[in-house]
Amino acid sequence: MTDPSGPLEPRELRAWMAFLAAGHLLDHEVERQLKRDGGLSHPEFEVLLKLGVADGNRLRMSDLARLVMVSKSRLTYQVTQLERAGLVRRTACDSDRRAVWAELTPEGAATIERVRPGHRRVVREALIEVLTPDEIDLLGEALSRVAERLLAR
Amino acid sequence: MTDPSGPLEPRELRAWMAFLAAGHLLDHEVERQLKRDGGLSHPEFEVLLKLGVADGNRLRMSDLARLVMVSKSRLTYQVTQLERAGLVRRTACDSDRRAVWAELTPEGAATIERVRPGHRRVVREALIEVLTPDEIDLLGEALSRVAERLLAR
DNA sequence: TCCAGTTAGTTCAGTTTTGAACCTTCAAGG
DNA sequence: CCTTGAAGGTTCAAAACTGAACTAACTGGA
């Protein structure tokens, strides 16, 4: 029974530090590619992706915020930027007049397609190809649990 | 032989998405705790930690930047903030007059000690305790490789 | 029907981050 | 000694982010 606020074991520390480092570096790499190939930030790209797989290519702002894991005000900002770039459009929601649809435009869909190949390549080269198939499965399994657990609070 | 820019396999996609989600959520949690217990941001805390384990509790700005994985200008800003808060002090470097030491003050060391228990608790509860010992080892192993690989470019 | 409590989204002011431009100092080779 | 190029840091203006305050609209109960 270890002290819940005492030092981490070396192996635990290693896992945490590797997680942080890999996160920083991977995100940096992804950001670079997205900016280069499409002038997008990573959060912006995630917004486009979520809209791309949504029913009718649209989502309400608050659902979108939850999916992308971003604050409401931040999403407002990002969607405004994407709207300015013509990649997303805002529409009124008939059934709830407080709500706002964020909808992917054809240009937005085209942008996804243009940027995605490079994005996939980055994820492959930096993450997937460095891991064995077993590690990939275990990582997905373990980190899904971590995320799930944090969501359920 | 899969197309290097084609879609990811479902399990690969799952690993990537879990990695992103866990990263977002964990960071959010850590940020919350640090702000609450010590008025610090996560990057600021990482700066203090690196200084805390360094020889003589001090590092040059550029070494510090590399260790914390932030840009030079960002570090300049953060160290200025920490200096303003009295947690860090800048000193001239005799052997290289371009260089600047960032040095942990006693108040900075005290702040680490004050904040660390809560920080550890967060990491434990959100990450460590959700994983089996095997998963922890494998995560450390695998993600270290990912980070290392990205550093070596 | 009304009101109290929620929820959706935006706004705003203040803070942080970015990236390029800019000094200064160093190091290596003529 | 002089260059010349690279390295250490800072600066600045523009862009992005944060959290709290706010408006408007929904919901359920008295």
Coordinates of C-alpha atoms (C1' of nucleotides) in Angstrom, one line a residue:
Chain A
M1 CA 0.0 0.0 0.0
T2 CA 1.8 3.1 -1.2
D3 CA 1.3 6.6 0.0
P4 CA -1.2 8.2 -2.5
S5 CA 0.8 11.4 -2.5
G6 CA 4.3 10.0 -2.1
P7 CA 6.8 9.7 -4.9
L8 CA 6.0 7.6 -8.0
E9 CA 8.0 4.4 -8.5
P10 CA 10.7 4.8 -11.2
R11 CA 8.7 2.7 -13.7
E12 CA 5.6 4.8 -13.0
L13 CA 7.6 8.0 -13.4
R14 CA 9.0 6.7 -16.6
A15 CA 5.6 6.0 -18.0
W16 CA 4.3 9.4 -17.0
M17 CA 7.3 11.3 -18.4
A18 CA 7.3 9.3 -21.6
F19 CA 3.6 10.1 -22.0
L20 CA 4.3 13.8 -21.6
A21 CA 7.2 13.8 -23.9
A22 CA 5.6 11.8 -26.6
G23 CA 2.5 14.0 -26.4
H24 CA 4.5 17.2 -26.7
L25 CA 6.6 15.9 -29.6
L26 CA 3.8 14.3 -31.5
D27 CA 1.5 17.2 -31.2
H28 CA 4.3 19.5 -32.4
E29 CA 4.8 17.3 -35.5
V30 CA 1.1 17.1 -36.3
E31 CA 0.8 20.8 -35.9
R32 CA 3.6 21.4 -38.3
Q33 CA 2.2 19.2 -41.0
L34 CA -1.3 20.6 -40.7
K35 CA -0.1 24.2 -40.9
R36 CA 2.1 23.4 -43.8
D37 CA -0.4 21.5 -45.9
G38 CA -3.6 23.3 -45.0
G39 CA -3.0 26.3 -42.8
L40 CA -4.8 24.6 -40.0
S41 CA -4.1 24.2 -36.3
H42 CA -4.6 20.8 -34.8
P43 CA -7.8 21.8 -32.9
E44 CA -9.2 23.3 -36.1
F45 CA -8.5 20.0 -37.9
E46 CA -10.2 18.0 -35.2
V47 CA -13.2 20.2 -35.6
L48 CA -13.4 19.5 -39.3
L49 CA -12.9 15.8 -38.8
K50 CA -15.7 15.5 -36.3
L51 CA -18.0 17.4 -38.6
G52 CA -16.9 15.2 -41.4
V53 CA -18.1 12.0 -39.7
A54 CA -21.2 13.5 -38.2
D55 CA -24.7 13.0 -39.6
G56 CA -25.4 15.6 -42.3
N57 CA -21.9 16.9 -41.7
R58 CA -23.1 19.1 -38.9
L59 CA -23.1 19.2 -35.1
R60 CA -24.4 21.6 -32.5
M61 CA -21.7 23.8 -31.0
S62 CA -21.9 22.1 -27.6
D63 CA -21.8 18.6 -28.9
L64 CA -18.9 19.6 -31.0
A65 CA -17.1 21.1 -28.0
R66 CA -17.5 18.0 -26.1
L67 CA -16.2 15.8 -28.9
V68 CA -13.2 17.9 -29.5
M69 CA -12.7 18.4 -25.8
V70 CA -12.4 22.1 -25.9
S71 CA -14.1 24.9 -23.9
K72 CA -17.2 26.6 -25.3
S73 CA -15.5 29.9 -25.7
R74 CA -12.6 28.3 -27.5
L75 CA -14.8 26.5 -29.9
T76 CA -16.7 29.7 -30.6
Y77 CA -13.4 31.3 -31.6
Q78 CA -12.3 28.4 -33.7
V79 CA -15.5 28.0 -35.6
T80 CA -15.5 31.7 -36.3
Q81 CA -12.0 31.3 -37.8
L82 CA -13.1 28.3 -39.8
E83 CA -16.2 30.2 -41.0
R84 CA -14.0 33.0 -42.1
A85 CA -11.9 30.6 -44.1
G86 CA -15.1 29.2 -45.7
L87 CA -14.6 25.7 -44.3
V88 CA -17.6 25.7 -41.9
R89 CA -21.0 27.5 -41.9
R90 CA -23.2 28.3 -38.9
T91 CA -26.9 27.6 -39.2
A92 CA -29.9 28.2 -36.9
C93 CA -31.4 25.1 -35.3
D94 CA -35.2 25.0 -35.7
S95 CA -36.0 22.7 -32.8
D96 CA -34.0 24.7 -30.3
R97 CA -33.5 28.3 -30.9
R98 CA -30.6 28.6 -28.5
A99 CA -28.7 26.0 -30.5
V100 CA -26.4 26.6 -33.4
W101 CA -25.4 24.1 -36.1
A102 CA -21.8 24.1 -37.2
E103 CA -21.8 22.6 -40.7
L104 CA -19.0 21.5 -42.9
T105 CA -19.0 23.3 -46.3
P106 CA -17.9 21.5 -49.5
E107 CA -14.6 23.5 -49.2
G108 CA -14.2 22.2 -45.7
A109 CA -14.7 18.7 -46.9
A110 CA -12.2 19.3 -49.7
T111 CA -9.7 20.7 -47.2
I112 CA -10.0 17.6 -45.1
E113 CA -9.2 15.4 -48.1
R114 CA -6.3 17.6 -49.1
V115 CA -4.7 17.5 -45.6
R116 CA -5.5 14.0 -44.5
P117 CA -2.9 12.0 -46.4
G118 CA -0.1 14.0 -44.8
H119 CA -1.7 13.8 -41.4
R120 CA -2.0 10.1 -41.6
R121 CA 1.6 9.8 -42.7
V122 CA 2.7 11.7 -39.7
V123 CA 0.7 9.6 -37.3
R124 CA 2.0 6.4 -39.0
E125 CA 5.6 7.4 -39.0
A126 CA 5.7 8.9 -35.6
L127 CA 3.5 6.6 -33.7
I128 CA 2.2 3.5 -35.4
E129 CA 5.3 2.3 -37.1
V130 CA 7.4 2.7 -33.9
L131 CA 5.1 0.3 -32.1
T132 CA 4.5 -3.4 -32.4
P133 CA 0.9 -4.5 -33.2
D134 CA 0.6 -5.8 -29.6
E135 CA 1.7 -2.5 -28.2
I136 CA -0.8 -0.7 -30.4
D137 CA -3.6 -2.8 -29.1
L138 CA -2.5 -2.4 -25.5
L139 CA -2.0 1.3 -25.9
G140 CA -5.5 1.7 -27.3
E141 CA -7.0 -0.5 -24.6
A142 CA -5.1 1.1 -21.7
L143 CA -5.5 4.8 -22.7
S144 CA -9.1 4.3 -23.6
R145 CA -9.6 3.3 -20.1
V146 CA -7.7 6.3 -18.8
A147 CA -9.8 8.6 -20.9
E148 CA -13.1 6.9 -20.0
R149 CA -12.3 7.1 -16.4
L150 CA -11.6 10.8 -16.6
L151 CA -14.7 11.5 -18.5
A152 CA -16.8 9.7 -15.9
R153 CA -16.6 12.3 -13.1
Chain B
M1 CA 2.4 -3.4 -47.2
T2 CA -0.1 -0.6 -46.4
D3 CA -0.3 2.7 -48.2
P4 CA 1.6 5.1 -46.0
S5 CA -1.0 7.8 -46.5
G6 CA -4.1 5.6 -46.6
P7 CA -6.6 5.2 -43.7
L8 CA -5.4 3.8 -40.4
E9 CA -6.6 0.4 -39.3
P10 CA -9.4 0.5 -36.7
R11 CA -7.0 -0.6 -33.9
E12 CA -4.4 2.0 -35.0
L13 CA -7.0 4.6 -35.1
R14 CA -8.2 3.6 -31.7
A15 CA -4.8 3.9 -30.3
W16 CA -4.3 7.3 -31.8
M17 CA -7.6 8.6 -30.6
A18 CA -7.2 7.2 -27.1
F19 CA -3.8 8.8 -27.0
L20 CA -5.2 12.2 -27.9
A21 CA -8.2 12.0 -25.6
A22 CA -6.2 10.8 -22.6
G23 CA -3.7 13.5 -23.3
H24 CA -6.3 16.2 -23.4
L25 CA -8.1 15.0 -20.3
L26 CA -5.0 14.3 -18.2
D27 CA -3.5 17.6 -19.0
H28 CA -6.7 19.4 -18.1
E29 CA -6.8 17.6 -14.8
V30 CA -3.1 18.4 -14.0
E31 CA -3.6 22.0 -15.0
R32 CA -6.6 22.3 -12.7
Q33 CA -4.7 20.9 -9.7
L34 CA -1.6 23.0 -10.2
K35 CA -3.6 26.2 -10.6
R36 CA -5.7 25.4 -7.5
D37 CA -2.8 24.4 -5.2
G38 CA -0.1 26.7 -6.4
G39 CA -1.3 29.2 -9.0
L40 CA 0.9 27.5 -11.5
S41 CA 0.4 26.4 -15.1
H42 CA 1.6 23.0 -16.1
P43 CA 4.5 24.4 -18.2
E44 CA 5.6 26.6 -15.2
F45 CA 5.5 23.6 -12.9
E46 CA 7.6 21.6 -15.3
V47 CA 10.2 24.4 -15.4
L48 CA 10.4 24.4 -11.6
L49 CA 10.7 20.6 -11.5
K50 CA 13.6 20.6 -14.0
L51 CA 15.4 23.2 -12.1
G52 CA 14.7 21.3 -8.9
V53 CA 16.6 18.2 -10.1
A54 CA 19.4 20.1 -11.9
D55 CA 22.9 20.6 -10.5
G56 CA 22.9 23.6 -8.3
N57 CA 19.2 24.1 -8.9
R58 CA 20.0 26.0 -12.1
L59 CA 20.0 25.6 -15.8
R60 CA 20.7 27.8 -18.8
M61 CA 17.7 29.1 -20.6
S62 CA 18.3 27.0 -23.7
D63 CA 18.9 23.8 -21.9
L64 CA 15.8 24.4 -19.9
A65 CA 13.9 25.1 -23.0
R66 CA 15.0 21.8 -24.5
L67 CA 14.1 19.9 -21.4
V68 CA 10.7 21.3 -21.0
M69 CA 10.2 21.2 -24.8
V70 CA 9.0 24.7 -25.3
S71 CA 10.2 27.5 -27.6
K72 CA 12.8 30.0 -26.5
S73 CA 10.4 32.9 -26.5
R74 CA 7.9 31.0 -24.6
L75 CA 10.4 30.1 -22.0
T76 CA 11.5 33.7 -21.7
Y77 CA 8.0 34.6 -20.9
Q78 CA 7.5 31.8 -18.4
V79 CA 10.7 32.4 -16.6
T80 CA 9.8 36.1 -16.4
Q81 CA 6.5 35.2 -14.8
L82 CA 8.2 32.8 -12.4
E83 CA 10.7 35.5 -11.6
R84 CA 8.0 38.0 -10.9
A85 CA 6.5 35.4 -8.5
G86 CA 9.8 35.1 -6.8
L87 CA 10.2 31.4 -7.6
V88 CA 13.1 31.7 -10.0
R89 CA 16.0 34.1 -10.4
R90 CA 18.0 34.9 -13.4
T91 CA 21.8 35.1 -13.1
A92 CA 24.6 36.0 -15.5
C93 CA 26.8 33.2 -16.7
D94 CA 30.5 33.9 -16.3
S95 CA 31.9 31.4 -18.8
D96 CA 29.5 32.5 -21.6
R97 CA 28.3 36.0 -21.5
R98 CA 25.4 35.2 -23.9
A99 CA 24.0 32.7 -21.6
V100 CA 21.6 33.2 -18.7
W101 CA 21.1 30.9 -15.7
A102 CA 17.6 30.3 -14.5
E103 CA 17.9 29.4 -10.8
L104 CA 15.4 28.0 -8.4
T105 CA 14.9 30.2 -5.3
P106 CA 14.1 28.8 -1.9
E107 CA 10.5 30.0 -2.4
G108 CA 10.5 28.1 -5.7
A109 CA 11.7 24.9 -4.0
A110 CA 9.1 25.4 -1.3
T111 CA 6.4 25.8 -3.9
I112 CA 7.4 22.6 -5.5
E113 CA 7.0 20.8 -2.2
R114 CA 3.7 22.4 -1.6
V115 CA 2.2 21.5 -4.9
R116 CA 3.8 18.1 -5.5
P117 CA 1.7 15.9 -3.3
G118 CA -1.5 16.9 -5.1
H119 CA 0.2 16.6 -8.4
R120 CA 1.3 13.1 -7.7
R121 CA -2.1 12.2 -6.5
V122 CA -3.6 13.4 -9.8
V123 CA -1.1 11.4 -11.8
R124 CA -1.7 8.3 -9.7
E125 CA -5.4 8.4 -9.7
A126 CA -5.8 9.4 -13.3
L127 CA -3.1 7.3 -14.9
I128 CA -1.2 4.9 -12.7
E129 CA -4.0 3.3 -10.8
V130 CA -6.0 2.8 -14.0
L131 CA -3.3 0.6 -15.5
T132 CA -1.9 -2.8 -14.6
P133 CA 1.8 -2.9 -13.7
D134 CA 2.5 -4.6 -17.1
E135 CA 0.7 -1.8 -18.9
I136 CA 2.7 0.8 -17.1
D137 CA 5.9 -0.8 -18.1
L138 CA 4.8 -1.3 -21.7
L139 CA 3.6 2.3 -21.9
G140 CA 6.8 3.6 -20.6
E141 CA 8.8 1.4 -22.9
A142 CA 6.7 2.1 -26.0
L143 CA 6.2 5.8 -25.6
S144 CA 9.9 6.4 -24.7
R145 CA 10.7 4.9 -28.1
V146 CA 8.2 7.2 -29.7
A147 CA 9.7 10.3 -28.0
E148 CA 13.2 9.2 -28.7
R149 CA 12.5 8.7 -32.3
L150 CA 11.0 12.1 -32.7
L151 CA 13.9 13.7 -30.9
A152 CA 16.3 12.1 -33.2
R153 CA 15.6 14.0 -36.4
Chain C
dT1 C1' -49.3 30.8 -16.7
dC2 C1' -45.2 31.9 -14.2
dC3 C1' -41.1 31.4 -12.1
dA4 C1' -36.8 29.2 -11.0
dG5 C1' -33.2 26.8 -12.5
dT6 C1' -30.6 25.0 -16.7
dT7 C1' -28.5 24.9 -21.0
dA8 C1' -26.7 27.0 -25.5
dG9 C1' -23.7 30.2 -27.2
dT10 C1' -21.3 34.6 -27.3
dT11 C1' -18.6 38.4 -25.6
dC12 C1' -15.0 40.7 -23.4
dA13 C1' -10.8 41.8 -21.0
dG14 C1' -6.8 39.9 -19.6
dT15 C1' -3.2 36.4 -20.3
dT16 C1' -0.4 33.4 -22.9
dT17 C1' 1.6 31.8 -27.2
dT18 C1' 3.8 32.2 -31.7
dG19 C1' 7.4 33.2 -35.0
dA20 C1' 10.2 36.3 -37.0
dA21 C1' 13.5 40.0 -36.4
dC22 C1' 17.0 41.5 -33.6
dC23 C1' 21.2 42.2 -30.5
dT24 C1' 25.2 40.3 -28.5
dT25 C1' 28.7 37.0 -27.8
dC26 C1' 31.2 33.0 -29.2
dA27 C1' 34.1 29.9 -32.1
dA28 C1' 36.7 28.6 -36.0
dG29 C1' 39.3 29.6 -40.0
dG30 C1' 41.7 32.7 -42.8
Chain D
dC1 C1' 43.7 39.9 -35.2
dC2 C1' 39.6 40.0 -38.4
dT3 C1' 35.9 38.0 -40.5
dT4 C1' 31.8 35.1 -40.8
dG5 C1' 28.5 32.1 -39.3
dA6 C1' 26.2 30.1 -35.5
dA7 C1' 24.2 30.1 -30.8
dG8 C1' 21.9 32.3 -26.6
dG9 C1' 18.3 35.3 -25.3
dT10 C1' 15.0 38.9 -25.8
dT11 C1' 11.6 41.7 -28.1
dC12 C1' 7.5 42.8 -30.5
dA13 C1' 3.1 42.6 -32.8
dA14 C1' -0.2 39.5 -34.1
dA15 C1' -2.9 35.4 -33.0
dA16 C1' -4.9 32.2 -29.8
dC17 C1' -6.7 31.0 -25.3
dT18 C1' -9.1 31.5 -20.7
dG19 C1' -12.8 32.1 -17.5
dA20 C1' -16.2 34.7 -15.9
dA21 C1' -20.1 37.4 -17.1
dC22 C1' -23.9 37.8 -20.0
dT23 C1' -28.2 37.1 -23.2
dA24 C1' -31.6 34.2 -24.8
dA25 C1' -34.2 30.2 -24.8
dC26 C1' -35.7 25.8 -22.9
dT27 C1' -37.8 22.8 -19.0
dG28 C1' -40.4 21.4 -15.2
dG29 C1' -43.1 22.2 -11.4
dA30 C1' -46.5 25.0 -8.5

